[in-house]
JSON list of C-alpha atoms in Angstrom, two decimals:
[
{"chain": "A", "resi": 1, "resn": "UNK", "atom": "CA", "xyz": [88.48, 101.72, 67.00]},
{"chain": "A", "resi": 2, "resn": "UNK", "atom": "CA", "xyz": [88.87, 103.76, 70.21]},
{"chain": "A", "resi": 3, "resn": "UNK", "atom": "CA", "xyz": [86.07, 104.82, 72.52]},
{"chain": "A", "resi": 4, "resn": "UNK", "atom": "CA", "xyz": [85.66, 106.92, 75.69]},
{"chain": "A", "resi": 5, "resn": "UNK", "atom": "CA", "xyz": [82.41, 106.61, 77.59]},
{"chain": "A", "resi": 6, "resn": "UNK", "atom": "CA", "xyz": [80.32, 108.97, 79.62]},
{"chain": "A", "resi": 7, "resn": "UNK", "atom": "CA", "xyz": [79.45, 107.95, 83.18]},
{"chain": "A", "resi": 8, "resn": "UNK", "atom": "CA", "xyz": [77.42, 104.73, 83.31]},
{"chain": "A", "resi": 9, "resn": "UNK", "atom": "CA", "xyz": [75.85, 102.42, 85.89]},
{"chain": "A", "resi": 10, "resn": "UNK", "atom": "CA", "xyz": [78.20, 99.52, 86.62]},
{"chain": "A", "resi": 11, "resn": "UNK", "atom": "CA", "xyz": [75.24, 97.15, 87.09]},
{"chain": "A", "resi": 12, "resn": "UNK", "atom": "CA", "xyz": [74.23, 97.68, 83.45]},
{"chain": "A", "resi": 13, "resn": "UNK", "atom": "CA", "xyz": [77.60, 96.30, 82.33]},
{"chain": "A", "resi": 14, "resn": "UNK", "atom": "CA", "xyz": [77.28, 93.31, 84.67]},
{"chain": "A", "resi": 15, "resn": "UNK", "atom": "CA", "xyz": [73.94, 92.48, 83.06]},
{"chain": "A", "resi": 16, "resn": "UNK", "atom": "CA", "xyz": [75.76, 91.84, 79.76]},
{"chain": "A", "resi": 17, "resn": "UNK", "atom": "CA", "xyz": [77.29, 88.72, 81.35]},
{"chain": "A", "resi": 18, "resn": "UNK", "atom": "CA", "xyz": [74.49, 86.49, 82.70]},
{"chain": "A", "resi": 19, "resn": "UNK", "atom": "CA", "xyz": [76.86, 84.29, 84.70]},
{"chain": "A", "resi": 20, "resn": "UNK", "atom": "CA", "xyz": [77.99, 87.21, 86.86]},
{"chain": "A", "resi": 21, "resn": "UNK", "atom": "CA", "xyz": [74.96, 89.49, 86.58]},
{"chain": "A", "resi": 22, "resn": "UNK", "atom": "CA", "xyz": [73.78, 88.43, 90.05]},
{"chain": "A", "resi": 23, "resn": "UNK", "atom": "CA", "xyz": [76.94, 89.69, 91.72]},
{"chain": "A", "resi": 24, "resn": "UNK", "atom": "CA", "xyz": [75.98, 92.61, 93.95]},
{"chain": "A", "resi": 25, "resn": "UNK", "atom": "CA", "xyz": [78.02, 95.43, 92.42]},
{"chain": "A", "resi": 26, "resn": "UNK", "atom": "CA", "xyz": [76.87, 99.03, 92.11]},
{"chain": "A", "resi": 27, "resn": "UNK", "atom": "CA", "xyz": [78.25, 102.46, 91.36]},
{"chain": "A", "resi": 28, "resn": "UNK", "atom": "CA", "xyz": [79.07, 104.70, 88.42]},
{"chain": "A", "resi": 29, "resn": "UNK", "atom": "CA", "xyz": [82.15, 104.62, 86.23]},
{"chain": "A", "resi": 30, "resn": "UNK", "atom": "CA", "xyz": [83.71, 105.68, 82.95]},
{"chain": "A", "resi": 31, "resn": "UNK", "atom": "CA", "xyz": [85.90, 103.70, 80.60]},
{"chain": "A", "resi": 32, "resn": "UNK", "atom": "CA", "xyz": [88.35, 104.08, 77.77]},
{"chain": "A", "resi": 33, "resn": "UNK", "atom": "CA", "xyz": [88.58, 101.12, 75.42]},
{"chain": "A", "resi": 34, "resn": "UNK", "atom": "CA", "xyz": [89.93, 100.02, 72.10]},
{"chain": "A", "resi": 35, "resn": "UNK", "atom": "CA", "xyz": [88.67, 97.31, 69.75]},
{"chain": "A", "resi": 36, "resn": "UNK", "atom": "CA", "xyz": [91.10, 95.62, 67.38]},
{"chain": "A", "resi": 37, "resn": "UNK", "atom": "CA", "xyz": [91.28, 92.43, 65.35]},
{"chain": "A", "resi": 38, "resn": "UNK", "atom": "CA", "xyz": [88.79, 90.66, 63.13]},
{"chain": "A", "resi": 39, "resn": "UNK", "atom": "CA", "xyz": [85.06, 91.26, 63.56]},
{"chain": "A", "resi": 40, "resn": "UNK", "atom": "CA", "xyz": [84.42, 87.60, 64.35]},
{"chain": "A", "resi": 41, "resn": "UNK", "atom": "CA", "xyz": [87.19, 87.52, 66.98]},
{"chain": "A", "resi": 42, "resn": "UNK", "atom": "CA", "xyz": [87.86, 91.04, 68.31]},
{"chain": "A", "resi": 43, "resn": "UNK", "atom": "CA", "xyz": [90.13, 92.06, 71.15]},
{"chain": "A", "resi": 44, "resn": "UNK", "atom": "CA", "xyz": [88.49, 94.53, 73.54]},
{"chain": "A", "resi": 45, "resn": "UNK", "atom": "CA", "xyz": [90.99, 96.21, 75.83]},
{"chain": "A", "resi": 46, "resn": "UNK", "atom": "CA", "xyz": [90.54, 99.19, 78.10]},
{"chain": "A", "resi": 47, "resn": "UNK", "atom": "CA", "xyz": [90.61, 100.86, 81.49]},
{"chain": "A", "resi": 48, "resn": "UNK", "atom": "CA", "xyz": [87.74, 101.28, 83.95]},
{"chain": "A", "resi": 49, "resn": "UNK", "atom": "CA", "xyz": [87.63, 104.30, 86.27]},
{"chain": "A", "resi": 50, "resn": "UNK", "atom": "CA", "xyz": [85.32, 104.74, 89.26]},
{"chain": "A", "resi": 51, "resn": "UNK", "atom": "CA", "xyz": [85.35, 107.08, 92.24]},
{"chain": "A", "resi": 52, "resn": "UNK", "atom": "CA", "xyz": [83.13, 104.66, 94.15]},
{"chain": "A", "resi": 53, "resn": "UNK", "atom": "CA", "xyz": [82.07, 101.09, 93.35]},
{"chain": "A", "resi": 54, "resn": "UNK", "atom": "CA", "xyz": [80.36, 98.96, 95.97]},
{"chain": "A", "resi": 55, "resn": "UNK", "atom": "CA", "xyz": [81.07, 95.21, 95.82]},
{"chain": "A", "resi": 56, "resn": "UNK", "atom": "CA", "xyz": [78.65, 93.50, 98.21]},
{"chain": "A", "resi": 57, "resn": "UNK", "atom": "CA", "xyz": [79.23, 95.42, 101.52]},
{"chain": "A", "resi": 58, "resn": "UNK", "atom": "CA", "xyz": [82.65, 96.75, 100.46]},
{"chain": "A", "resi": 59, "resn": "UNK", "atom": "CA", "xyz": [82.80, 100.33, 99.19]},
{"chain": "A", "resi": 60, "resn": "UNK", "atom": "CA", "xyz": [85.88, 100.58, 96.95]},
{"chain": "A", "resi": 61, "resn": "UNK", "atom": "CA", "xyz": [87.14, 104.09, 96.16]},
{"chain": "A", "resi": 62, "resn": "UNK", "atom": "CA", "xyz": [89.20, 105.58, 93.32]},
{"chain": "A", "resi": 63, "resn": "UNK", "atom": "CA", "xyz": [89.29, 102.36, 91.33]},
{"chain": "A", "resi": 64, "resn": "UNK", "atom": "CA", "xyz": [91.43, 102.04, 88.21]},
{"chain": "A", "resi": 65, "resn": "UNK", "atom": "CA", "xyz": [90.99, 98.65, 86.56]},
{"chain": "A", "resi": 66, "resn": "UNK", "atom": "CA", "xyz": [92.56, 97.45, 83.34]},
{"chain": "A", "resi": 67, "resn": "UNK", "atom": "CA", "xyz": [90.61, 94.80, 81.42]},
{"chain": "A", "resi": 68, "resn": "UNK", "atom": "CA", "xyz": [90.96, 92.63, 78.34]},
{"chain": "A", "resi": 69, "resn": "UNK", "atom": "CA", "xyz": [88.25, 90.51, 76.67]},
{"chain": "A", "resi": 70, "resn": "UNK", "atom": "CA", "xyz": [89.11, 88.08, 73.90]},
{"chain": "A", "resi": 71, "resn": "UNK", "atom": "CA", "xyz": [87.59, 84.75, 72.86]},
{"chain": "A", "resi": 72, "resn": "UNK", "atom": "CA", "xyz": [85.16, 84.99, 75.81]},
{"chain": "A", "resi": 73, "resn": "UNK", "atom": "CA", "xyz": [87.95, 85.20, 78.36]},
{"chain": "A", "resi": 74, "resn": "UNK", "atom": "CA", "xyz": [87.86, 88.32, 80.55]},
{"chain": "A", "resi": 75, "resn": "UNK", "atom": "CA", "xyz": [91.03, 89.37, 82.37]},
{"chain": "A", "resi": 76, "resn": "UNK", "atom": "CA", "xyz": [91.24, 92.18, 84.88]},
{"chain": "A", "resi": 77, "resn": "UNK", "atom": "CA", "xyz": [94.11, 93.97, 86.59]},
{"chain": "A", "resi": 78, "resn": "UNK", "atom": "CA", "xyz": [93.29, 96.22, 89.54]},
{"chain": "A", "resi": 79, "resn": "UNK", "atom": "CA", "xyz": [95.91, 98.90, 89.01]},
{"chain": "A", "resi": 80, "resn": "UNK", "atom": "CA", "xyz": [94.87, 100.82, 92.09]},
{"chain": "A", "resi": 81, "resn": "UNK", "atom": "CA", "xyz": [92.00, 101.37, 94.47]},
{"chain": "A", "resi": 82, "resn": "UNK", "atom": "CA", "xyz": [91.28, 101.96, 98.13]},
{"chain": "A", "resi": 83, "resn": "UNK", "atom": "CA", "xyz": [89.16, 100.20, 100.73]},
{"chain": "A", "resi": 84, "resn": "UNK", "atom": "CA", "xyz": [88.77, 101.12, 104.41]},
{"chain": "A", "resi": 85, "resn": "UNK", "atom": "CA", "xyz": [91.41, 103.85, 103.97]},
{"chain": "A", "resi": 86, "resn": "UNK", "atom": "CA", "xyz": [93.94, 101.30, 102.72]},
{"chain": "A", "resi": 87, "resn": "UNK", "atom": "CA", "xyz": [95.38, 100.40, 99.33]},
{"chain": "A", "resi": 88, "resn": "UNK", "atom": "CA", "xyz": [93.99, 97.71, 97.00]},
{"chain": "A", "resi": 89, "resn": "UNK", "atom": "CA", "xyz": [95.56, 95.80, 94.13]},
{"chain": "A", "resi": 90, "resn": "UNK", "atom": "CA", "xyz": [94.86, 92.52, 92.40]},
{"chain": "A", "resi": 91, "resn": "UNK", "atom": "CA", "xyz": [94.05, 90.58, 89.27]},
{"chain": "A", "resi": 92, "resn": "UNK", "atom": "CA", "xyz": [91.58, 88.01, 88.04]},
{"chain": "A", "resi": 93, "resn": "UNK", "atom": "CA", "xyz": [90.21, 86.05, 85.13]},
{"chain": "A", "resi": 94, "resn": "UNK", "atom": "CA", "xyz": [86.74, 84.77, 84.16]},
{"chain": "A", "resi": 95, "resn": "UNK", "atom": "CA", "xyz": [86.60, 82.13, 81.44]},
{"chain": "A", "resi": 96, "resn": "UNK", "atom": "CA", "xyz": [83.16, 82.32, 79.84]},
{"chain": "A", "resi": 97, "resn": "UNK", "atom": "CA", "xyz": [84.05, 79.45, 77.49]},
{"chain": "A", "resi": 98, "resn": "UNK", "atom": "CA", "xyz": [83.45, 77.08, 80.40]},
{"chain": "A", "resi": 99, "resn": "UNK", "atom": "CA", "xyz": [79.98, 76.18, 81.63]},
{"chain": "A", "resi": 100, "resn": "UNK", "atom": "CA", "xyz": [79.60, 77.41, 84.29]},
{"chain": "A", "resi": 101, "resn": "UNK", "atom": "CA", "xyz": [82.31, 80.03, 83.75]},
{"chain": "A", "resi": 102, "resn": "UNK", "atom": "CA", "xyz": [85.55, 79.42, 85.63]},
{"chain": "A", "resi": 103, "resn": "UNK", "atom": "CA", "xyz": [87.19, 82.15, 87.67]},
{"chain": "A", "resi": 104, "resn": "UNK", "atom": "CA", "xyz": [90.43, 82.81, 89.49]},
{"chain": "A", "resi": 105, "resn": "UNK", "atom": "CA", "xyz": [91.50, 85.94, 91.37]},
{"chain": "A", "resi": 106, "resn": "UNK", "atom": "CA", "xyz": [94.01, 87.39, 93.81]},
{"chain": "A", "resi": 107, "resn": "UNK", "atom": "CA", "xyz": [93.50, 90.57, 95.87]},
{"chain": "A", "resi": 108, "resn": "UNK", "atom": "CA", "xyz": [95.87, 92.36, 98.23]},
{"chain": "A", "resi": 109, "resn": "UNK", "atom": "CA", "xyz": [94.95, 95.09, 100.71]},
{"chain": "A", "resi": 110, "resn": "UNK", "atom": "CA", "xyz": [97.41, 97.06, 102.83]},
{"chain": "A", "resi": 111, "resn": "UNK", "atom": "CA", "xyz": [97.15, 99.46, 105.77]},
{"chain": "A", "resi": 112, "resn": "UNK", "atom": "CA", "xyz": [93.39, 99.05, 106.13]},
{"chain": "A", "resi": 113, "resn": "UNK", "atom": "CA", "xyz": [91.75, 100.80, 109.07]},
{"chain": "A", "resi": 114, "resn": "UNK", "atom": "CA", "xyz": [89.73, 98.48, 111.32]},
{"chain": "A", "resi": 115, "resn": "UNK", "atom": "CA", "xyz": [87.66, 101.43, 112.65]},
{"chain": "A", "resi": 116, "resn": "UNK", "atom": "CA", "xyz": [86.55, 102.11, 109.07]},
{"chain": "A", "resi": 117, "resn": "UNK", "atom": "CA", "xyz": [85.39, 98.48, 108.76]},
{"chain": "A", "resi": 118, "resn": "UNK", "atom": "CA", "xyz": [83.28, 98.66, 111.94]},
{"chain": "A", "resi": 119, "resn": "UNK", "atom": "CA", "xyz": [82.56, 102.37, 112.58]},
{"chain": "A", "resi": 120, "resn": "UNK", "atom": "CA", "xyz": [79.91, 101.75, 115.25]},
{"chain": "A", "resi": 121, "resn": "UNK", "atom": "CA", "xyz": [82.43, 99.74, 117.28]},
{"chain": "A", "resi": 122, "resn": "UNK", "atom": "CA", "xyz": [85.36, 102.13, 116.80]},
{"chain": "A", "resi": 123, "resn": "UNK", "atom": "CA", "xyz": [85.87, 102.64, 120.54]},
{"chain": "A", "resi": 124, "resn": "UNK", "atom": "CA", "xyz": [86.61, 98.92, 120.93]},
{"chain": "A", "resi": 125, "resn": "UNK", "atom": "CA", "xyz": [88.73, 98.44, 117.78]},
{"chain": "A", "resi": 126, "resn": "UNK", "atom": "CA", "xyz": [91.97, 100.10, 116.74]},
{"chain": "A", "resi": 127, "resn": "UNK", "atom": "CA", "xyz": [94.87, 99.65, 114.34]},
{"chain": "A", "resi": 128, "resn": "UNK", "atom": "CA", "xyz": [95.44, 98.71, 110.73]},
{"chain": "A", "resi": 129, "resn": "UNK", "atom": "CA", "xyz": [95.88, 95.42, 108.93]},
{"chain": "A", "resi": 130, "resn": "UNK", "atom": "CA", "xyz": [97.08, 93.86, 105.69]},
{"chain": "A", "resi": 131, "resn": "UNK", "atom": "CA", "xyz": [95.11, 91.16, 103.90]},
{"chain": "A", "resi": 132, "resn": "UNK", "atom": "CA", "xyz": [95.46, 88.84, 100.93]},
{"chain": "A", "resi": 133, "resn": "UNK", "atom": "CA", "xyz": [92.66, 86.82, 99.33]},
{"chain": "A", "resi": 134, "resn": "UNK", "atom": "CA", "xyz": [92.94, 84.18, 96.62]},
{"chain": "A", "resi": 135, "resn": "UNK", "atom": "CA", "xyz": [89.94, 82.54, 94.98]},
{"chain": "A", "resi": 136, "resn": "UNK", "atom": "CA", "xyz": [89.36, 79.78, 92.48]},
{"chain": "A", "resi": 137, "resn": "UNK", "atom": "CA", "xyz": [86.35, 77.85, 91.16]},
{"chain": "A", "resi": 138, "resn": "UNK", "atom": "CA", "xyz": [83.32, 78.61, 89.03]},
{"chain": "A", "resi": 139, "resn": "UNK", "atom": "CA", "xyz": [80.97, 81.59, 89.22]},
{"chain": "A", "resi": 140, "resn": "UNK", "atom": "CA", "xyz": [78.31, 79.60, 91.10]},
{"chain": "A", "resi": 141, "resn": "UNK", "atom": "CA", "xyz": [80.76, 78.13, 93.64]},
{"chain": "A", "resi": 142, "resn": "UNK", "atom": "CA", "xyz": [84.30, 79.14, 94.43]},
{"chain": "A", "resi": 143, "resn": "UNK", "atom": "CA", "xyz": [86.68, 78.83, 97.32]},
{"chain": "A", "resi": 144, "resn": "UNK", "atom": "CA", "xyz": [88.60, 81.68, 98.95]},
{"chain": "A", "resi": 145, "resn": "UNK", "atom": "CA", "xyz": [91.72, 81.56, 101.11]},
{"chain": "A", "resi": 146, "resn": "UNK", "atom": "CA", "xyz": [92.43, 84.72, 103.12]},
{"chain": "A", "resi": 147, "resn": "UNK", "atom": "CA", "xyz": [95.30, 85.77, 105.35]},
{"chain": "A", "resi": 148, "resn": "UNK", "atom": "CA", "xyz": [95.40, 88.85, 107.59]},
{"chain": "A", "resi": 149, "resn": "UNK", "atom": "CA", "xyz": [98.36, 90.19, 109.53]},
{"chain": "A", "resi": 150, "resn": "UNK", "atom": "CA", "xyz": [99.00, 93.27, 111.64]},
{"chain": "A", "resi": 151, "resn": "UNK", "atom": "CA", "xyz": [101.50, 94.85, 114.04]},
{"chain": "A", "resi": 152, "resn": "UNK", "atom": "CA", "xyz": [98.97, 97.02, 115.88]},
{"chain": "A", "resi": 153, "resn": "UNK", "atom": "CA", "xyz": [95.48, 95.56, 115.46]},
{"chain": "A", "resi": 154, "resn": "UNK", "atom": "CA", "xyz": [93.49, 95.47, 118.71]},
{"chain": "A", "resi": 155, "resn": "UNK", "atom": "CA", "xyz": [89.96, 94.14, 119.29]},
{"chain": "A", "resi": 156, "resn": "UNK", "atom": "CA", "xyz": [88.57, 94.66, 122.77]},
{"chain": "A", "resi": 157, "resn": "UNK", "atom": "CA", "xyz": [92.13, 95.17, 124.08]},
{"chain": "A", "resi": 158, "resn": "UNK", "atom": "CA", "xyz": [93.26, 91.88, 122.56]},
{"chain": "A", "resi": 159, "resn": "UNK", "atom": "CA", "xyz": [96.17, 92.10, 120.11]},
{"chain": "A", "resi": 160, "resn": "UNK", "atom": "CA", "xyz": [95.46, 90.28, 116.85]},
{"chain": "A", "resi": 161, "resn": "UNK", "atom": "CA", "xyz": [98.61, 89.19, 115.04]},
{"chain": "A", "resi": 162, "resn": "UNK", "atom": "CA", "xyz": [97.37, 86.87, 112.31]},
{"chain": "A", "resi": 163, "resn": "UNK", "atom": "CA", "xyz": [94.07, 85.49, 111.00]},
{"chain": "A", "resi": 164, "resn": "UNK", "atom": "CA", "xyz": [93.65, 82.77, 108.38]},
{"chain": "A", "resi": 165, "resn": "UNK", "atom": "CA", "xyz": [90.30, 81.93, 106.81]},
{"chain": "A", "resi": 166, "resn": "UNK", "atom": "CA", "xyz": [89.07, 79.38, 104.26]},
{"chain": "A", "resi": 167, "resn": "UNK", "atom": "CA", "xyz": [85.53, 79.58, 102.90]},
{"chain": "A", "resi": 168, "resn": "UNK", "atom": "CA", "xyz": [83.26, 78.77, 99.97]},
{"chain": "A", "resi": 169, "resn": "UNK", "atom": "CA", "xyz": [80.95, 81.22, 98.20]},
{"chain": "A", "resi": 170, "resn": "UNK", "atom": "CA", "xyz": [77.77, 79.61, 96.85]},
{"chain": "A", "resi": 171, "resn": "UNK", "atom": "CA", "xyz": [75.27, 81.02, 94.36]},
{"chain": "A", "resi": 172, "resn": "UNK", "atom": "CA", "xyz": [76.82, 84.50, 94.57]},
{"chain": "A", "resi": 173, "resn": "UNK", "atom": "CA", "xyz": [75.34, 85.13, 98.03]},
{"chain": "A", "resi": 174, "resn": "UNK", "atom": "CA", "xyz": [75.98, 82.44, 100.66]},
{"chain": "A", "resi": 175, "resn": "UNK", "atom": "CA", "xyz": [79.28, 81.81, 102.48]},
{"chain": "A", "resi": 176, "resn": "UNK", "atom": "CA", "xyz": [79.67, 78.24, 103.67]},
{"chain": "A", "resi": 177, "resn": "UNK", "atom": "CA", "xyz": [82.32, 76.15, 105.38]},
{"chain": "A", "resi": 178, "resn": "UNK", "atom": "CA", "xyz": [84.00, 79.13, 107.04]},
{"chain": "A", "resi": 179, "resn": "UNK", "atom": "CA", "xyz": [87.04, 77.98, 109.01]},
{"chain": "A", "resi": 180, "resn": "UNK", "atom": "CA", "xyz": [89.10, 80.66, 110.74]},
{"chain": "A", "resi": 181, "resn": "UNK", "atom": "CA", "xyz": [92.18, 80.47, 112.94]},
{"chain": "A", "resi": 182, "resn": "UNK", "atom": "CA", "xyz": [93.32, 83.58, 114.82]},
{"chain": "A", "resi": 183, "resn": "UNK", "atom": "CA", "xyz": [96.49, 84.21, 116.79]},
{"chain": "A", "resi": 184, "resn": "UNK", "atom": "CA", "xyz": [95.83, 86.52, 119.73]},
{"chain": "A", "resi": 185, "resn": "UNK", "atom": "CA", "xyz": [98.37, 88.33, 121.94]},
{"chain": "A", "resi": 186, "resn": "UNK", "atom": "CA", "xyz": [101.50, 86.20, 122.28]},
{"chain": "A", "resi": 187, "resn": "UNK", "atom": "CA", "xyz": [99.76, 82.83, 122.23]},
{"chain": "A", "resi": 188, "resn": "UNK", "atom": "CA", "xyz": [100.99, 80.15, 119.83]},
{"chain": "A", "resi": 189, "resn": "UNK", "atom": "CA", "xyz": [97.69, 78.28, 120.16]},
{"chain": "A", "resi": 190, "resn": "UNK", "atom": "CA", "xyz": [95.09, 79.76, 117.79]},
{"chain": "A", "resi": 191, "resn": "UNK", "atom": "CA", "xyz": [91.45, 80.50, 118.40]},
{"chain": "A", "resi": 192, "resn": "UNK", "atom": "CA", "xyz": [89.30, 78.56, 115.94]},
{"chain": "A", "resi": 193, "resn": "UNK", "atom": "CA", "xyz": [85.95, 79.78, 114.60]},
{"chain": "A", "resi": 194, "resn": "UNK", "atom": "CA", "xyz": [83.70, 78.08, 112.04]},
{"chain": "A", "resi": 195, "resn": "UNK", "atom": "CA", "xyz": [80.26, 78.66, 110.62]},
{"chain": "A", "resi": 196, "resn": "UNK", "atom": "CA", "xyz": [78.23, 80.02, 107.72]},
{"chain": "A", "resi": 197, "resn": "UNK", "atom": "CA", "xyz": [76.80, 83.34, 106.51]},
{"chain": "A", "resi": 198, "resn": "UNK", "atom": "CA", "xyz": [73.53, 83.21, 104.63]},
{"chain": "A", "resi": 199, "resn": "UNK", "atom": "CA", "xyz": [72.50, 85.79, 102.04]},
{"chain": "A", "resi": 200, "resn": "UNK", "atom": "CA", "xyz": [75.50, 88.08, 101.65]},
{"chain": "A", "resi": 201, "resn": "UNK", "atom": "CA", "xyz": [73.27, 90.21, 99.43]},
{"chain": "A", "resi": 202, "resn": "UNK", "atom": "CA", "xyz": [71.70, 91.70, 102.54]},
{"chain": "A", "resi": 203, "resn": "UNK", "atom": "CA", "xyz": [74.85, 91.80, 104.71]},
{"chain": "A", "resi": 204, "resn": "UNK", "atom": "CA", "xyz": [76.20, 95.17, 105.84]},
{"chain": "A", "resi": 205, "resn": "UNK", "atom": "CA", "xyz": [79.27, 96.16, 107.83]},
{"chain": "A", "resi": 206, "resn": "UNK", "atom": "CA", "xyz": [78.74, 98.42, 110.84]}
]
């Protein structure tokens, strides 16, 4: 059985999965999918297309995502997308057979424009950066390791070479135990920043 959808609200699809329905994701999309196998154990496989999908404060453009759902295990492969004028790719898995569901993901971004991230502060920021993020845990609490590097990133006339961050995401909205090390200019001694962000649902980038 093959199916091609009309445009739909991404949030309506999220609501089909209670464990991730509270994730702040919005936008419109279309999909092509096929259903094969036995009725009691079907394989649902398809491709998701969206010109704009917002994931928390991040507005992802031109998203093409392959997905596969079988035996309550959802796998996704971000074939392409863009964020802050840079390129996105990645993959992930959510295992709904676990309680709470387990998840694991990896995302890579390249040539992202720092002025697009903070448009109101563009006169103080310049350059592009690459970033990788890897996460693992359960839907209600998971850890993320991120690494950023750049050859030309400048913040308030300070050259940023590398940034490494570890954090935990709690209850789909709070970021706790943030620990960041940043290498500035030619120094081999990093700056260290730690803290928390409460209620990511209301956080915006400007």
